[in-house]
Amino acid sequence: MATTDPQQNASLDPFASAYAAAFANMDQGFCFLEKVDTPANKPPDFRYQMVNPAFEKHTGLTNVIGKTSRQVVPQLDERIITLYEQVARTGQSTQFQTYVAPLDRWIEANVFPISQQPAQIAVLFTNITDRKRAEEAQQVSEVTYRTLFETMEQGFGIGQILPADQQAGRPMDYQWLEVNPRFEQLTGLARADVLSQTTRQLIPGLEETWYEGYGHVAATGETVSFEAYSPVLSRWFEVYVFALGSPASRRVGVLFSNTTERKQQQKRQALLLKLADAIRPLTASGDIMTTVSELIGRHYEVDRCGFAELPPPYNQLVISRDWTKAGMPSRQDAYPLSSWSGELIRRLRSGQTVVDDAGKDSQNPPPEAPSKRAGDRGSRIWAPRLKEGQWVGSFFVEDAPSRFWNEADVGLLEEIAERTWAAVERARAEEALGEEYRRKDEFMAMLAHELRNPLASLANTLLVLQLTRGTDENLSYPQAVGQMSQQVGHMSRMVDDLLDVGRIRYGLIQLHRKPLDLVTLMRQTVETVKPFYSQQRRQLSVSLPPYALPMLGDETRLVQVVMNLLTNGLRYTNPGGHVWVSLQLEKDEAQPKQALLRVKDDGIGIALDRQATIFDIFVQGETTLDRPRGGLGLGLAVVKQLVVLHEGSIEVHSPGVGEGSEFLVRLPLKPESAALELPHLPVFNTATGKGRVLVIEDNQTLADMTARLVALSGYEARVSYSGMDGLVVAEQWRPDVILLDLGLPHLDGFEVNRRLREQSWGQSLPIVALTGYSPQSFQARTEQAGFAAYLIKPLNLPQLRKLLSEVVPDQ
Ligand code: ADP
């Protein structure tokens, strides 16, 4: 390094030699610079005159004497030269710190003026790179820690332990000196409260373990980590505690996270797993409910836990299974819905889980308190089960009032309910399937039996025929044929039913609908069964309306329906028994036009508990093979399906075994059939008590006039302008007498009369013929047809009055 030896000049001046020594030994780098004469248009520069030994250490530059600043550091920051120049020019020293990129170091420089002419300066250099870097690092770490503190996922706090004061009787306590924002979120405590109060003030009742744990760390300097539940805060925490400073400072740093969710998730998975394991081996729906009730009851340590079901017709809640804590009574029973809080029922119906604080006795429901949702206190939780929108049952837990149920508990109970109901429903479906298999087996046995009887009979008859060639006097040829065709008929019906059941089951039956008159169909079908009834000494009474009941139906199938019902009537009555068949027009709100067919008998009746399943396939009243009345248990199933295919319905009523049965079949009629409407016809004098007179007359003026005369005579009168209308009015109004014109168009008076006579109520009804012709021509015929009298038109009042007083029965 080129330096000027200060020793050489030491003798010249004692100060100078001191300076020289200082110059040589000083720790900072030092140099003299002189401004270079450069043309005005060139940038200024300074030349190194002299440097001390430390110069190289600080600047990292060597052999600088005689070179200019720009030569030594080619990309020197222009501002440095400017500063040098300024110091030289103004004589004012200055100071700067700068990062010198080409040297990759921080330099601190003090620039002093030496002389202005020539312009000389001295510069003192210190390499401050290390210091600078340390400062930077410091800044970075401060920002980093602050950011970390503010944004970290974990809660962090610095706690000051406040030792116990035995004399004042104060236990150990602690207070937070600083907490991060996450601390507030995780604990639910506000920072301001936390910093201004001790923990005992802030959270009375906080478990002692927390105090002990922190105190231990502060006293021993040990680092501790643990996971603990705080019932007071109802959260799980994973905590890492370490001492800050010496034990004397009694400070701890606490780093924690809220693990409630993870913990709950673990517990939830464990419970669900346990539940699944418990349910898996069970096949009976009742066992599943019992097992789940016990498992959940014990797990939550509740008073009672169980299942309530709401079977059709949905008016009572049946607690089918429950588990209770020792000493608590079971509540397995049926309760009318009205004995429960209306609010509870309303909520369950709408599919909401209810957490509320009802009294424990459902028989004595509390006043309607508004139900609350999860996260609330309540004595019970009811989770509803909906099936196709209908509330069908609930899983419930009940406990002492005001137990705290958090959102997770409620959610878990809902899930358990969901899973258990699904398992129960699966088990029930299998139970039903088992039942169906059992019925099928029974059915197969029955089928073999049923087919063997007619077959045996056929075989016997055939054998007799073969042996006697029709000459046996006990079995004539026609008798044999009759017997055989009866057996074949019986077998055919069974085979038809069998085929139909299969087709119905798989939806293969298609109706071939066409317009038909149900009354005619009934009349014909009844005719075909009548001989069997008389053969078997059963009485058949038939009541059909006098008018048509038009509908769109499959004639063959409807005949099948009626035949099956009538055959059953025959089979399930005893000799001398009675079957009543009636058909009528029925009107109600929902279905303005429908026919009601009733088949009633005084036979063996049907037990109440069998009535619900009587229309199922393979269901029979008697299940022994020895069934003299026969049948495969398919008839009613076929009947029901066919009725339903016609958009109708069927129901059975029987007071019980031995008390007869009645089947009601409803079939929708053709909506546009006007004949079924009660015609809006004039009514005369409605307020008298002398009797009801119906005038059927196609000449309207004459009809109205006649009715008026009738009304004037003190009777209630109605008119119909056609035979068809007259029949409808007569059936529905049931007059005491009918004045019937013989010369009606379409249905004439004789036909109307004939139809009226067919009715049970029409058999002895006085019907008076009205005619404009000479009486002689009709007299014999009207008498034969059972007319009570006849009147010649135009009528005269005295004659009419006399006649009415004679024919109208006394009221
Ligand atoms: P099947 O008559 O072939 O047994 P059905 O389906 O027609 O089959 O009837 C099912 C069961 O319903 C019968 O076994 C019988 O017990 C009962 N049943 C049907 N009709 C009557 C009735 N009119 N009176 C009493 N029981 C009846």
XYZ file of C-alpha atoms in Angstrom, residues 304-539:
236
model
C -83.934 -41.138 28.800
C -83.340 -41.802 25.142
C -85.553 -43.520 22.613
C -87.727 -43.638 19.543
C -91.240 -42.373 19.092
C -93.262 -43.354 16.088
C -96.350 -41.872 14.511
C -98.142 -44.659 12.692
C -101.108 -43.938 10.415
C -103.590 -42.338 10.935
C -100.979 -40.103 12.575
C -102.964 -39.176 15.652
C -100.899 -40.780 18.352
C -97.267 -40.893 19.189
C -96.075 -44.335 20.175
C -92.870 -44.500 22.177
C -91.867 -47.886 20.866
C -88.463 -48.208 22.520
C -86.631 -46.245 25.155
C -83.683 -46.619 27.476
C -83.653 -44.941 30.867
C -81.081 -44.217 33.479
C -81.438 -46.310 36.643
C -84.408 -45.070 38.619
C -86.126 -43.298 35.703
C -89.399 -44.802 34.503
C -89.715 -46.006 30.915
C -92.236 -44.171 28.809
C -93.025 -46.904 26.292
C -96.682 -46.318 25.528
C -99.024 -44.638 23.083
C -99.881 -40.976 23.635
C -102.518 -38.949 21.802
C -100.855 -36.156 19.859
C -102.997 -33.662 21.708
C -101.161 -34.417 24.959
C -97.920 -32.936 23.565
C -96.983 -29.323 23.202
C -98.503 -28.003 19.994
C -95.317 -26.098 19.257
C -93.209 -29.256 19.555
C -95.496 -31.127 17.182
C -95.641 -28.239 14.725
C -91.859 -28.018 14.573
C -91.330 -31.735 14.235
C -93.920 -31.851 11.459
C -91.964 -29.235 9.571
C -88.810 -31.340 9.941
C -87.011 -29.149 12.501
C -85.001 -30.573 15.334
C -86.311 -29.205 18.589
C -84.194 -28.414 21.616
C -86.404 -27.199 24.390
C -86.977 -27.128 28.045
C -90.244 -28.954 28.361
C -91.361 -30.590 31.555
C -90.329 -34.184 31.731
C -93.805 -35.610 31.717
C -95.221 -35.560 28.224
C -98.640 -36.200 29.695
C -98.416 -32.880 31.365
C -96.881 -30.603 28.779
C -95.659 -27.212 29.875
C -97.124 -23.985 28.560
C -95.982 -23.390 25.039
C -92.495 -22.072 25.441
C -90.781 -21.030 22.267
C -88.476 -23.822 21.219
C -84.853 -23.070 20.754
C -82.207 -24.268 18.396
C -78.848 -25.781 19.088
C -76.311 -24.059 21.244
C -78.961 -23.595 23.825
C -79.948 -25.125 27.047
C -82.834 -27.521 27.095
C -84.015 -30.670 28.729
C -84.671 -32.557 25.520
C -83.775 -32.880 21.903
C -86.219 -34.292 19.406
C -84.951 -35.076 15.931
C -87.786 -35.766 13.506
C -87.926 -38.400 10.803
C -89.821 -37.407 7.677
C -90.934 -39.808 4.981
C -92.201 -38.259 1.783
C -92.790 -35.040 3.683
C -94.810 -36.726 6.405
C -93.460 -36.732 9.945
C -93.390 -40.399 10.942
C -91.329 -40.497 14.092
C -88.576 -39.022 16.197
C -85.412 -39.962 17.969
C -85.189 -38.194 21.288
C -83.005 -37.659 24.315
C -84.275 -36.183 27.545
C -82.307 -34.981 30.494
C -82.412 -32.736 33.510
C -83.634 -29.259 32.637
C -81.278 -26.772 31.099
C -78.521 -29.066 30.029
C -76.200 -27.335 27.602
C -76.348 -28.811 24.107
C -73.935 -27.385 21.637
C -74.376 -27.281 17.897
C -72.144 -30.322 17.445
C -74.149 -32.430 19.907
C -77.368 -31.600 18.150
C -75.834 -32.244 14.736
C -74.487 -35.569 15.907
C -77.796 -36.641 17.375
C -79.463 -35.706 14.098
C -76.992 -37.842 12.215
C -77.442 -40.741 14.599
C -81.198 -40.450 14.217
C -80.841 -40.414 10.448
C -78.607 -43.490 10.397
C -80.681 -45.432 12.869
C -83.962 -44.756 11.122
C -82.380 -45.851 7.883
C -81.224 -49.080 9.546
C -84.639 -49.575 11.147
C -86.376 -49.060 7.830
C -84.010 -51.479 6.112
C -84.653 -54.071 8.798
C -88.373 -53.530 8.467
C -88.230 -53.927 4.712
C -86.442 -57.226 5.233
C -88.932 -58.289 7.849
C -91.722 -57.521 5.370
C -89.894 -59.440 2.684
C -89.580 -62.385 5.054
C -93.289 -62.127 5.718
C -93.948 -62.106 1.997
C -91.813 -65.219 1.490
C -93.667 -66.918 4.278
C -96.965 -66.033 2.661
C -95.696 -67.229 -0.674
C -94.744 -70.605 0.776
C -98.137 -70.871 2.338
C -99.660 -69.869 -0.936
C -97.840 -72.579 -2.868
C -99.186 -75.187 -0.474
C -102.643 -73.707 -0.835
C -102.404 -73.616 -4.619
C -101.523 -77.303 -4.829
C -104.392 -78.069 -2.523
C -106.869 -75.918 -4.404
C -105.960 -77.340 -7.777
C -106.069 -80.916 -6.529
C -109.706 -80.713 -5.433
C -111.292 -79.839 -8.767
C -108.785 -82.070 -10.523
C -109.730 -85.014 -8.325
C -113.373 -84.310 -8.916
C -112.823 -84.087 -12.699
C -110.842 -87.313 -12.666
C -113.552 -89.096 -10.704
C -116.353 -87.977 -12.967
C -114.322 -88.944 -16.005
C -113.652 -92.358 -14.536
C -117.330 -92.931 -13.781
C -118.202 -91.847 -17.341
C -115.602 -94.204 -18.763
C -116.834 -97.119 -16.710
C -120.553 -96.573 -17.200
C -120.518 -94.837 -20.578
C -123.169 -92.475 -19.291
C -125.552 -95.227 -18.261
C -125.211 -94.803 -14.509
C -128.540 -93.697 -13.163
C -126.870 -91.767 -10.346
C -124.819 -89.738 -12.789
C -126.517 -88.955 -16.050
C -124.497 -87.680 -18.959
C -125.795 -84.112 -18.633
C -125.126 -84.193 -14.898
C -121.583 -85.352 -15.479
C -120.973 -82.651 -18.051
C -122.467 -80.093 -15.691
C -120.218 -81.168 -12.843
C -117.162 -81.220 -15.014
C -117.793 -77.833 -16.510
C -118.309 -76.441 -13.007
C -114.919 -77.772 -11.934
C -113.280 -76.529 -15.115
C -114.876 -73.155 -14.496
C -113.539 -73.139 -10.968
C -110.047 -74.008 -12.123
C -110.196 -71.459 -14.933
C -111.066 -68.751 -12.468
C -108.107 -69.670 -10.299
C -105.761 -69.736 -13.255
C -107.123 -66.386 -14.460
C -106.623 -64.862 -11.043
C -103.102 -66.242 -10.887
C -102.241 -64.771 -14.237
C -103.847 -61.466 -13.359
C -101.963 -61.184 -10.105
C -98.682 -61.602 -11.947
C -99.672 -59.079 -14.595
C -100.940 -56.574 -12.065
C -97.776 -56.879 -10.025
C -95.624 -56.007 -12.973
C -98.005 -53.350 -14.261
C -98.877 -55.351 -17.364
C -102.608 -55.033 -17.198
C -103.991 -52.473 -19.570
C -107.569 -51.430 -19.419
C -109.525 -51.338 -22.649
C -111.871 -48.587 -21.753
C -114.979 -47.641 -23.577
C -118.174 -45.851 -22.620
C -120.515 -48.181 -20.781
C -123.465 -48.113 -18.449
C -122.567 -49.462 -15.059
C -126.204 -50.228 -14.276
C -126.592 -52.448 -17.332
C -123.279 -54.139 -16.577
C -124.387 -54.830 -13.029
C -127.768 -56.115 -14.111
C -126.176 -58.578 -16.532
C -123.530 -59.770 -14.104
C -126.081 -60.307 -11.380
C -128.123 -62.384 -13.802
C -125.199 -64.738 -14.417
C -124.588 -65.413 -10.727
C -128.204 -65.676 -9.646
C -128.507 -69.403 -10.517
C -125.493 -70.226 -8.315
C -127.073 -68.371 -5.462
C -130.301 -70.268 -5.695
C -128.428 -73.539 -6.166
C -126.523 -72.912 -2.995
C -129.496 -71.574 -1.108
C -128.295 -68.026 -0.757
C -130.531 -65.035 -1.226
